[in-house]
Amino acid sequence: SDKALSTYTFPVGCPQIIFHKQEPLYIPELDTVQSRLTISGQVNFSSHLRSDGETEMIVVVFHPHTMNMFLHSPASLFYNREVSGYDVEDRGLNELAVQVFECEDNNVCVNRIEEWLLARQARNFDHTDYGINRIRAAIKEICIHTQGTVKELSSICCLSKKQFEREFNTLVGMNPKEYIRIVRLQKALALLQQKRNDINHAQIAYASGYADQSHYIREFKRLSGYTPQSLLRIAEPYSDLFTMPV
């Protein structure tokens, strides 16, 4: 876009790498301007993203538990942070950024990024890595049943509760309870999005995994800054996590 950008975003539950080909974004909640090459970790707050114009970016969105397969750093290091990709001392990532910023055709840029990711995946992914497979199973369970407890999830992963929490934090970038809260919010946003003209908040609370409607309203406001009803008055609800691209 060549116009000024101002948008309100919610915790998504997926870390990202962002290549800014024009003006980087300003995040007032952190009083931070993103680097041209930014690693955006898991966050537990909503934010107002702004730019003065000339916005052009390519964003790599990772599955919740996979970013450190490509960056060799625990995802927990990026928790609630916008880190310059140049600060992680990854020569391969820096070389990729040079290619992206020197290339004018974004389709070519995307192809080069995908080739880089696939090459790193092939080199680094060990199919016997039970840690990744176990946490993948936990993430799948959380997205289906958001009422699960940490003890139940650790049992699914065949780990002790402490082992599970440690492994989850390393790979996902936040503790399991916090991640469950974000998935519930995203599920509620998806249902609000689908039922825009026929909303029953009690049903949405139940379907999203909240204990009751009061719990739904309280947690929704904690993560989004608005109650569900007040959000509907100022914005169209949208779930990045549960809305599949066409």
PDB file of C-alpha atoms in Angstrom:
ATOM      1  CA  SER A   1       0.000   0.000   0.000  1.00  0.00           C
ATOM      2  CA  ASP A   2       1.136   3.554  -0.654  1.00  0.00           C
ATOM      3  CA  LYS A   3      -1.240   4.895   2.005  1.00  0.00           C
ATOM      4  CA  ALA A   4      -0.716   5.264   5.729  1.00  0.00           C
ATOM      5  CA  LEU A   5      -1.502   2.039   7.578  1.00  0.00           C
ATOM      6  CA  SER A   6      -3.214   1.728  10.929  1.00  0.00           C
ATOM      7  CA  THR A   7      -4.573  -1.633  12.027  1.00  0.00           C
ATOM      8  CA  TYR A   8      -5.363  -3.482  15.238  1.00  0.00           C
ATOM      9  CA  THR A   9      -4.019  -7.018  15.544  1.00  0.00           C
ATOM     10  CA  PHE A  10      -4.606  -9.842  18.013  1.00  0.00           C
ATOM     11  CA  PRO A  11      -2.244 -12.543  19.308  1.00  0.00           C
ATOM     12  CA  VAL A  12      -2.135 -15.127  16.509  1.00  0.00           C
ATOM     13  CA  GLY A  13      -0.284 -18.037  18.117  1.00  0.00           C
ATOM     14  CA  CYS A  14       2.306 -18.298  15.320  1.00  0.00           C
ATOM     15  CA  PRO A  15       5.775 -16.673  15.151  1.00  0.00           C
ATOM     16  CA  GLN A  16       6.863 -14.850  12.003  1.00  0.00           C
ATOM     17  CA  ILE A  17       9.802 -13.539   9.994  1.00  0.00           C
ATOM     18  CA  ILE A  18       9.040 -10.259   8.246  1.00  0.00           C
ATOM     19  CA  PHE A  19      10.878  -8.748   5.283  1.00  0.00           C
ATOM     20  CA  HIS A  20      10.010  -5.043   5.004  1.00  0.00           C
ATOM     21  CA  LYS A  21      10.675  -3.840   1.472  1.00  0.00           C
ATOM     22  CA  GLN A  22       9.375  -0.352   2.296  1.00  0.00           C
ATOM     23  CA  GLU A  23       8.619   1.384   5.596  1.00  0.00           C
ATOM     24  CA  PRO A  24       8.771  -0.893   8.680  1.00  0.00           C
ATOM     25  CA  LEU A  25       5.857  -0.895  11.120  1.00  0.00           C
ATOM     26  CA  TYR A  26       5.689   0.965  14.421  1.00  0.00           C
ATOM     27  CA  ILE A  27       4.236  -0.898  17.447  1.00  0.00           C
ATOM     28  CA  PRO A  28       3.221   1.636  20.132  1.00  0.00           C
ATOM     29  CA  GLU A  29       2.607  -1.035  22.777  1.00  0.00           C
ATOM     30  CA  LEU A  30       6.352  -1.821  22.657  1.00  0.00           C
ATOM     31  CA  ASP A  31       7.429   1.659  21.507  1.00  0.00           C
ATOM     32  CA  THR A  32       9.331  -0.165  18.782  1.00  0.00           C
ATOM     33  CA  VAL A  33       9.878   0.254  15.056  1.00  0.00           C
ATOM     34  CA  GLN A  34      10.428  -3.114  13.422  1.00  0.00           C
ATOM     35  CA  SER A  35      13.717  -3.750  11.664  1.00  0.00           C
ATOM     36  CA  ARG A  36      13.702  -4.257   7.879  1.00  0.00           C
ATOM     37  CA  LEU A  37      14.310  -7.916   8.765  1.00  0.00           C
ATOM     38  CA  THR A  38      12.250  -8.745  11.855  1.00  0.00           C
ATOM     39  CA  ILE A  39      11.672 -11.906  13.856  1.00  0.00           C
ATOM     40  CA  SER A  40       8.309 -11.532  15.562  1.00  0.00           C
ATOM     41  CA  GLY A  41       7.816 -13.981  18.417  1.00  0.00           C
ATOM     42  CA  GLN A  42       4.741 -15.212  20.234  1.00  0.00           C
ATOM     43  CA  VAL A  43       2.849 -12.385  21.946  1.00  0.00           C
ATOM     44  CA  ASN A  44       0.140 -12.278  24.599  1.00  0.00           C
ATOM     45  CA  PHE A  45      -1.200  -8.808  23.788  1.00  0.00           C
ATOM     46  CA  SER A  46      -2.999  -7.023  20.975  1.00  0.00           C
ATOM     47  CA  SER A  47      -1.250  -4.192  19.179  1.00  0.00           C
ATOM     48  CA  HIS A  48      -1.878  -1.163  16.993  1.00  0.00           C
ATOM     49  CA  LEU A  49       0.396  -1.458  13.959  1.00  0.00           C
ATOM     50  CA  ARG A  50       1.168   1.779  12.112  1.00  0.00           C
ATOM     51  CA  SER A  51       3.194   3.007   9.176  1.00  0.00           C
ATOM     52  CA  ASP A  52       3.342   6.364   7.432  1.00  0.00           C
ATOM     53  CA  GLY A  53       2.927   4.840   3.995  1.00  0.00           C
ATOM     54  CA  GLU A  54       4.766   2.864   1.301  1.00  0.00           C
ATOM     55  CA  THR A  55       4.100  -0.434   3.061  1.00  0.00           C
ATOM     56  CA  GLU A  56       5.375  -3.549   1.325  1.00  0.00           C
ATOM     57  CA  MET A  57       6.315  -6.679   3.215  1.00  0.00           C
ATOM     58  CA  ILE A  58       6.647 -10.425   2.818  1.00  0.00           C
ATOM     59  CA  VAL A  59       5.819 -12.421   5.939  1.00  0.00           C
ATOM     60  CA  VAL A  60       6.766 -16.013   6.733  1.00  0.00           C
ATOM     61  CA  VAL A  61       4.236 -17.441   9.216  1.00  0.00           C
ATOM     62  CA  PHE A  62       5.420 -20.593  10.979  1.00  0.00           C
ATOM     63  CA  HIS A  63       3.457 -23.386  12.539  1.00  0.00           C
ATOM     64  CA  PRO A  64       3.445 -22.659  16.296  1.00  0.00           C
ATOM     65  CA  HIS A  65       6.219 -25.109  17.222  1.00  0.00           C
ATOM     66  CA  THR A  66       8.566 -25.019  14.213  1.00  0.00           C
ATOM     67  CA  MET A  67      10.475 -21.717  14.000  1.00  0.00           C
ATOM     68  CA  ASN A  68      13.601 -22.886  15.817  1.00  0.00           C
ATOM     69  CA  MET A  69      14.018 -25.643  13.204  1.00  0.00           C
ATOM     70  CA  PHE A  70      15.007 -22.805  10.870  1.00  0.00           C
ATOM     71  CA  LEU A  71      16.682 -20.302  13.218  1.00  0.00           C
ATOM     72  CA  HIS A  72      18.511 -22.584  15.677  1.00  0.00           C
ATOM     73  CA  SER A  73      17.263 -20.484  18.600  1.00  0.00           C
ATOM     74  CA  PRO A  74      14.678 -21.376  21.258  1.00  0.00           C
ATOM     75  CA  ALA A  75      11.375 -19.724  20.396  1.00  0.00           C
ATOM     76  CA  SER A  76      11.170 -18.524  24.000  1.00  0.00           C
ATOM     77  CA  LEU A  77      13.951 -15.986  23.257  1.00  0.00           C
ATOM     78  CA  PHE A  78      11.511 -14.053  21.046  1.00  0.00           C
ATOM     79  CA  TYR A  79       8.570 -14.010  23.489  1.00  0.00           C
ATOM     80  CA  ASN A  80       6.750 -10.647  23.377  1.00  0.00           C
ATOM     81  CA  ARG A  81       9.618  -9.202  21.334  1.00  0.00           C
ATOM     82  CA  GLU A  82      10.289  -7.818  17.863  1.00  0.00           C
ATOM     83  CA  VAL A  83      13.910  -8.836  17.235  1.00  0.00           C
ATOM     84  CA  SER A  84      16.070  -7.644  14.349  1.00  0.00           C
ATOM     85  CA  GLY A  85      17.002 -10.632  12.219  1.00  0.00           C
ATOM     86  CA  TYR A  86      20.455  -9.107  11.898  1.00  0.00           C
ATOM     87  CA  ASP A  87      20.994  -9.550  15.651  1.00  0.00           C
ATOM     88  CA  VAL A  88      20.704 -13.348  15.670  1.00  0.00           C
ATOM     89  CA  GLU A  89      24.009 -13.723  13.780  1.00  0.00           C
ATOM     90  CA  ASP A  90      22.652 -16.070  11.143  1.00  0.00           C
ATOM     91  CA  ARG A  91      24.691 -15.562   7.974  1.00  0.00           C
ATOM     92  CA  GLY A  92      22.299 -17.632   5.867  1.00  0.00           C
ATOM     93  CA  LEU A  93      19.331 -15.507   6.934  1.00  0.00           C
ATOM     94  CA  ASN A  94      21.268 -12.299   6.250  1.00  0.00           C
ATOM     95  CA  GLU A  95      22.182 -13.529   2.761  1.00  0.00           C
ATOM     96  CA  LEU A  96      18.534 -14.369   2.101  1.00  0.00           C
ATOM     97  CA  ALA A  97      17.505 -10.858   3.199  1.00  0.00           C
ATOM     98  CA  VAL A  98      19.962  -9.321   0.717  1.00  0.00           C
ATOM     99  CA  GLN A  99      18.411 -11.377  -2.099  1.00  0.00           C
ATOM    100  CA  VAL A 100      14.881 -10.372  -1.087  1.00  0.00           C
ATOM    101  CA  PHE A 101      15.634  -6.673  -0.774  1.00  0.00           C
ATOM    102  CA  GLU A 102      17.516  -6.548  -4.070  1.00  0.00           C
ATOM    103  CA  CYS A 103      14.759  -8.353  -5.973  1.00  0.00           C
ATOM    104  CA  GLU A 104      11.856  -6.300  -7.368  1.00  0.00           C
ATOM    105  CA  ASP A 105       9.630  -9.232  -8.345  1.00  0.00           C
ATOM    106  CA  ASN A 106       7.846 -10.444  -5.206  1.00  0.00           C
ATOM    107  CA  ASN A 107       6.963 -13.775  -6.788  1.00  0.00           C
ATOM    108  CA  VAL A 108      10.673 -14.435  -7.234  1.00  0.00           C
ATOM    109  CA  CYS A 109      11.272 -13.286  -3.646  1.00  0.00           C
ATOM    110  CA  VAL A 110       8.700 -15.747  -2.333  1.00  0.00           C
ATOM    111  CA  ASN A 111      10.265 -18.563  -4.348  1.00  0.00           C
ATOM    112  CA  ARG A 112      13.711 -17.786  -2.935  1.00  0.00           C
ATOM    113  CA  ILE A 113      12.370 -17.674   0.615  1.00  0.00           C
ATOM    114  CA  GLU A 114      10.610 -21.016   0.123  1.00  0.00           C
ATOM    115  CA  GLU A 115      13.766 -22.579  -1.321  1.00  0.00           C
ATOM    116  CA  TRP A 116      15.751 -21.337   1.688  1.00  0.00           C
ATOM    117  CA  LEU A 117      13.195 -22.709   4.139  1.00  0.00           C
ATOM    118  CA  LEU A 118      12.996 -26.089   2.410  1.00  0.00           C
ATOM    119  CA  ALA A 119      16.796 -26.374   2.320  1.00  0.00           C
ATOM    120  CA  ARG A 120      17.017 -25.665   6.039  1.00  0.00           C
ATOM    121  CA  GLN A 121      14.187 -28.056   6.799  1.00  0.00           C
ATOM    122  CA  ALA A 122      15.882 -30.835   4.850  1.00  0.00           C
ATOM    123  CA  ARG A 123      19.190 -30.198   6.612  1.00  0.00           C
ATOM    124  CA  ASN A 124      17.882 -29.730  10.154  1.00  0.00           C
ATOM    125  CA  PHE A 125      14.753 -31.833  10.547  1.00  0.00           C
ATOM    126  CA  ASP A 126      15.373 -35.216  12.098  1.00  0.00           C
ATOM    127  CA  HIS A 127      12.355 -37.476  11.707  1.00  0.00           C
ATOM    128  CA  THR A 128      13.345 -39.115  14.999  1.00  0.00           C
ATOM    129  CA  ASP A 129      12.984 -35.791  16.814  1.00  0.00           C
ATOM    130  CA  TYR A 130      10.288 -36.892  19.205  1.00  0.00           C
ATOM    131  CA  GLY A 131      10.197 -33.467  20.877  1.00  0.00           C
ATOM    132  CA  ILE A 132       8.810 -31.780  17.763  1.00  0.00           C
ATOM    133  CA  ASN A 133       6.414 -34.649  17.072  1.00  0.00           C
ATOM    134  CA  ARG A 134       5.145 -34.630  20.651  1.00  0.00           C
ATOM    135  CA  ILE A 135       4.540 -30.887  20.742  1.00  0.00           C
ATOM    136  CA  ARG A 136       2.864 -31.101  17.322  1.00  0.00           C
ATOM    137  CA  ALA A 137       0.413 -33.587  18.840  1.00  0.00           C
ATOM    138  CA  ALA A 138      -0.230 -31.215  21.752  1.00  0.00           C
ATOM    139  CA  ILE A 139      -0.852 -28.255  19.420  1.00  0.00           C
ATOM    140  CA  LYS A 140      -3.305 -30.323  17.377  1.00  0.00           C
ATOM    141  CA  GLU A 141      -5.151 -31.334  20.545  1.00  0.00           C
ATOM    142  CA  ILE A 142      -5.302 -27.725  21.797  1.00  0.00           C
ATOM    143  CA  CYS A 143      -6.779 -26.505  18.496  1.00  0.00           C
ATOM    144  CA  ILE A 144      -9.479 -29.183  18.612  1.00  0.00           C
ATOM    145  CA  HIS A 145     -10.228 -29.232  22.358  1.00  0.00           C
ATOM    146  CA  THR A 146      -9.380 -25.919  24.016  1.00  0.00           C
ATOM    147  CA  GLN A 147     -10.641 -27.141  27.406  1.00  0.00           C
ATOM    148  CA  GLY A 148      -7.666 -29.487  27.913  1.00  0.00           C
ATOM    149  CA  THR A 149      -5.391 -29.194  30.934  1.00  0.00           C
ATOM    150  CA  VAL A 150      -1.594 -29.134  30.949  1.00  0.00           C
ATOM    151  CA  LYS A 151      -1.609 -32.495  32.731  1.00  0.00           C
ATOM    152  CA  GLU A 152      -3.770 -34.043  29.991  1.00  0.00           C
ATOM    153  CA  LEU A 153      -1.552 -32.596  27.270  1.00  0.00           C
ATOM    154  CA  SER A 154       1.628 -33.841  28.927  1.00  0.00           C
ATOM    155  CA  SER A 155       0.056 -37.310  29.092  1.00  0.00           C
ATOM    156  CA  ILE A 156      -0.673 -37.205  25.338  1.00  0.00           C
ATOM    157  CA  CYS A 157       2.993 -36.346  24.767  1.00  0.00           C
ATOM    158  CA  CYS A 158       4.214 -39.096  27.130  1.00  0.00           C
ATOM    159  CA  LEU A 159       6.152 -36.529  29.166  1.00  0.00           C
ATOM    160  CA  SER A 160       6.060 -35.456  32.770  1.00  0.00           C
ATOM    161  CA  LYS A 161       4.283 -32.148  33.371  1.00  0.00           C
ATOM    162  CA  LYS A 162       7.586 -30.312  33.957  1.00  0.00           C
ATOM    163  CA  GLN A 163       9.242 -31.878  30.912  1.00  0.00           C
ATOM    164  CA  PHE A 164       6.241 -31.003  28.749  1.00  0.00           C
ATOM    165  CA  GLU A 165       6.135 -27.382  29.936  1.00  0.00           C
ATOM    166  CA  ARG A 166       9.870 -26.974  29.315  1.00  0.00           C
ATOM    167  CA  GLU A 167       9.724 -28.522  25.841  1.00  0.00           C
ATOM    168  CA  PHE A 168       6.596 -26.564  24.915  1.00  0.00           C
ATOM    169  CA  ASN A 169       8.142 -23.262  25.984  1.00  0.00           C
ATOM    170  CA  THR A 170      11.321 -23.967  24.005  1.00  0.00           C
ATOM    171  CA  LEU A 171       9.535 -24.887  20.773  1.00  0.00           C
ATOM    172  CA  VAL A 172       6.379 -22.747  20.915  1.00  0.00           C
ATOM    173  CA  GLY A 173       7.733 -19.726  22.762  1.00  0.00           C
ATOM    174  CA  MET A 174       5.282 -19.460  25.652  1.00  0.00           C
ATOM    175  CA  ASN A 175       3.863 -21.713  28.341  1.00  0.00           C
ATOM    176  CA  PRO A 176       1.001 -24.115  27.484  1.00  0.00           C
ATOM    177  CA  LYS A 177      -1.663 -22.356  29.582  1.00  0.00           C
ATOM    178  CA  GLU A 178      -0.986 -19.061  27.867  1.00  0.00           C
ATOM    179  CA  TYR A 179      -1.061 -20.662  24.442  1.00  0.00           C
ATOM    180  CA  ILE A 180      -4.413 -22.308  25.211  1.00  0.00           C
ATOM    181  CA  ARG A 181      -5.804 -18.849  26.057  1.00  0.00           C
ATOM    182  CA  ILE A 182      -4.664 -17.512  22.680  1.00  0.00           C
ATOM    183  CA  VAL A 183      -6.195 -20.440  20.798  1.00  0.00           C
ATOM    184  CA  ARG A 184      -9.494 -19.874  22.634  1.00  0.00           C
ATOM    185  CA  LEU A 185      -9.426 -16.207  21.610  1.00  0.00           C
ATOM    186  CA  GLN A 186      -8.717 -17.122  17.988  1.00  0.00           C
ATOM    187  CA  LYS A 187     -11.517 -19.705  18.024  1.00  0.00           C
ATOM    188  CA  ALA A 188     -13.916 -17.107  19.445  1.00  0.00           C
ATOM    189  CA  LEU A 189     -12.847 -14.615  16.749  1.00  0.00           C
ATOM    190  CA  ALA A 190     -13.475 -17.262  14.074  1.00  0.00           C
ATOM    191  CA  LEU A 191     -16.975 -17.915  15.408  1.00  0.00           C
ATOM    192  CA  LEU A 192     -17.746 -14.187  15.639  1.00  0.00           C
ATOM    193  CA  GLN A 193     -16.525 -13.883  12.062  1.00  0.00           C
ATOM    194  CA  GLN A 194     -18.755 -16.729  10.865  1.00  0.00           C
ATOM    195  CA  LYS A 195     -21.850 -15.664  12.808  1.00  0.00           C
ATOM    196  CA  ARG A 196     -21.542 -11.898  12.240  1.00  0.00           C
ATOM    197  CA  ASN A 197     -25.311 -11.420  11.868  1.00  0.00           C
ATOM    198  CA  ASP A 198     -26.517 -14.099  14.276  1.00  0.00           C
ATOM    199  CA  ILE A 199     -24.324 -13.951  17.390  1.00  0.00           C
ATOM    200  CA  ASN A 200     -25.105 -15.816  20.587  1.00  0.00           C
ATOM    201  CA  HIS A 201     -22.252 -15.094  23.000  1.00  0.00           C
ATOM    202  CA  ALA A 202     -23.172 -17.909  25.369  1.00  0.00           C
ATOM    203  CA  GLN A 203     -22.901 -20.435  22.523  1.00  0.00           C
ATOM    204  CA  ILE A 204     -19.629 -18.924  21.319  1.00  0.00           C
ATOM    205  CA  ALA A 205     -18.220 -19.103  24.859  1.00  0.00           C
ATOM    206  CA  TYR A 206     -19.088 -22.796  25.089  1.00  0.00           C
ATOM    207  CA  ALA A 207     -17.845 -23.651  21.581  1.00  0.00           C
ATOM    208  CA  SER A 208     -14.551 -21.806  22.169  1.00  0.00           C
ATOM    209  CA  GLY A 209     -13.785 -23.756  25.345  1.00  0.00           C
ATOM    210  CA  TYR A 210     -14.476 -21.141  28.019  1.00  0.00           C
ATOM    211  CA  ALA A 211     -15.899 -22.248  31.363  1.00  0.00           C
ATOM    212  CA  ASP A 212     -18.831 -19.825  31.047  1.00  0.00           C
ATOM    213  CA  GLN A 213     -19.812 -16.520  29.464  1.00  0.00           C
ATOM    214  CA  SER A 214     -18.151 -14.458  32.218  1.00  0.00           C
ATOM    215  CA  HIS A 215     -14.879 -16.319  31.666  1.00  0.00           C
ATOM    216  CA  TYR A 216     -15.226 -15.707  27.907  1.00  0.00           C
ATOM    217  CA  ILE A 217     -15.767 -11.961  28.299  1.00  0.00           C
ATOM    218  CA  ARG A 218     -12.980 -11.580  30.878  1.00  0.00           C
ATOM    219  CA  GLU A 219     -10.355 -13.516  28.863  1.00  0.00           C
ATOM    220  CA  PHE A 220     -11.402 -11.940  25.566  1.00  0.00           C
ATOM    221  CA  LYS A 221     -10.907  -8.446  27.009  1.00  0.00           C
ATOM    222  CA  ARG A 222      -7.593  -9.413  28.617  1.00  0.00           C
ATOM    223  CA  LEU A 223      -6.110 -10.476  25.271  1.00  0.00           C
ATOM    224  CA  SER A 224      -7.885  -8.141  22.846  1.00  0.00           C
ATOM    225  CA  GLY A 225      -8.487  -5.023  24.919  1.00  0.00           C
ATOM    226  CA  TYR A 226     -12.233  -5.184  24.198  1.00  0.00           C
ATOM    227  CA  THR A 227     -15.215  -7.202  25.268  1.00  0.00           C
ATOM    228  CA  PRO A 228     -16.676  -9.248  22.380  1.00  0.00           C
ATOM    229  CA  GLN A 229     -19.644  -6.869  22.081  1.00  0.00           C
ATOM    230  CA  SER A 230     -17.524  -3.701  22.106  1.00  0.00           C
ATOM    231  CA  LEU A 231     -15.128  -5.156  19.528  1.00  0.00           C
ATOM    232  CA  LEU A 232     -18.024  -5.753  17.146  1.00  0.00           C
ATOM    233  CA  ARG A 233     -18.837  -2.036  17.285  1.00  0.00           C
ATOM    234  CA  ILE A 234     -15.395  -0.949  16.070  1.00  0.00           C
ATOM    235  CA  ALA A 235     -14.023  -3.767  13.902  1.00  0.00           C
ATOM    236  CA  GLU A 236     -14.794  -6.848  11.871  1.00  0.00           C
ATOM    237  CA  PRO A 237     -13.634  -9.903  13.875  1.00  0.00           C
ATOM    238  CA  TYR A 238     -11.103 -12.029  12.033  1.00  0.00           C
ATOM    239  CA  SER A 239      -9.163 -15.135  13.062  1.00  0.00           C
ATOM    240  CA  ASP A 240      -5.719 -15.568  11.532  1.00  0.00           C
ATOM    241  CA  LEU A 241      -5.327 -18.985  13.149  1.00  0.00           C
ATOM    242  CA  PHE A 242      -8.626 -20.595  12.101  1.00  0.00           C
ATOM    243  CA  THR A 243      -9.431 -18.833   8.813  1.00  0.00           C
ATOM    244  CA  MET A 244      -8.038 -20.935   5.997  1.00  0.00           C
ATOM    245  CA  PRO A 245      -6.812 -19.022   2.926  1.00  0.00           C
ATOM    246  CA  VAL A 246      -8.867 -19.493  -0.218  1.00  0.00           C
TER     247      VAL A 246
END
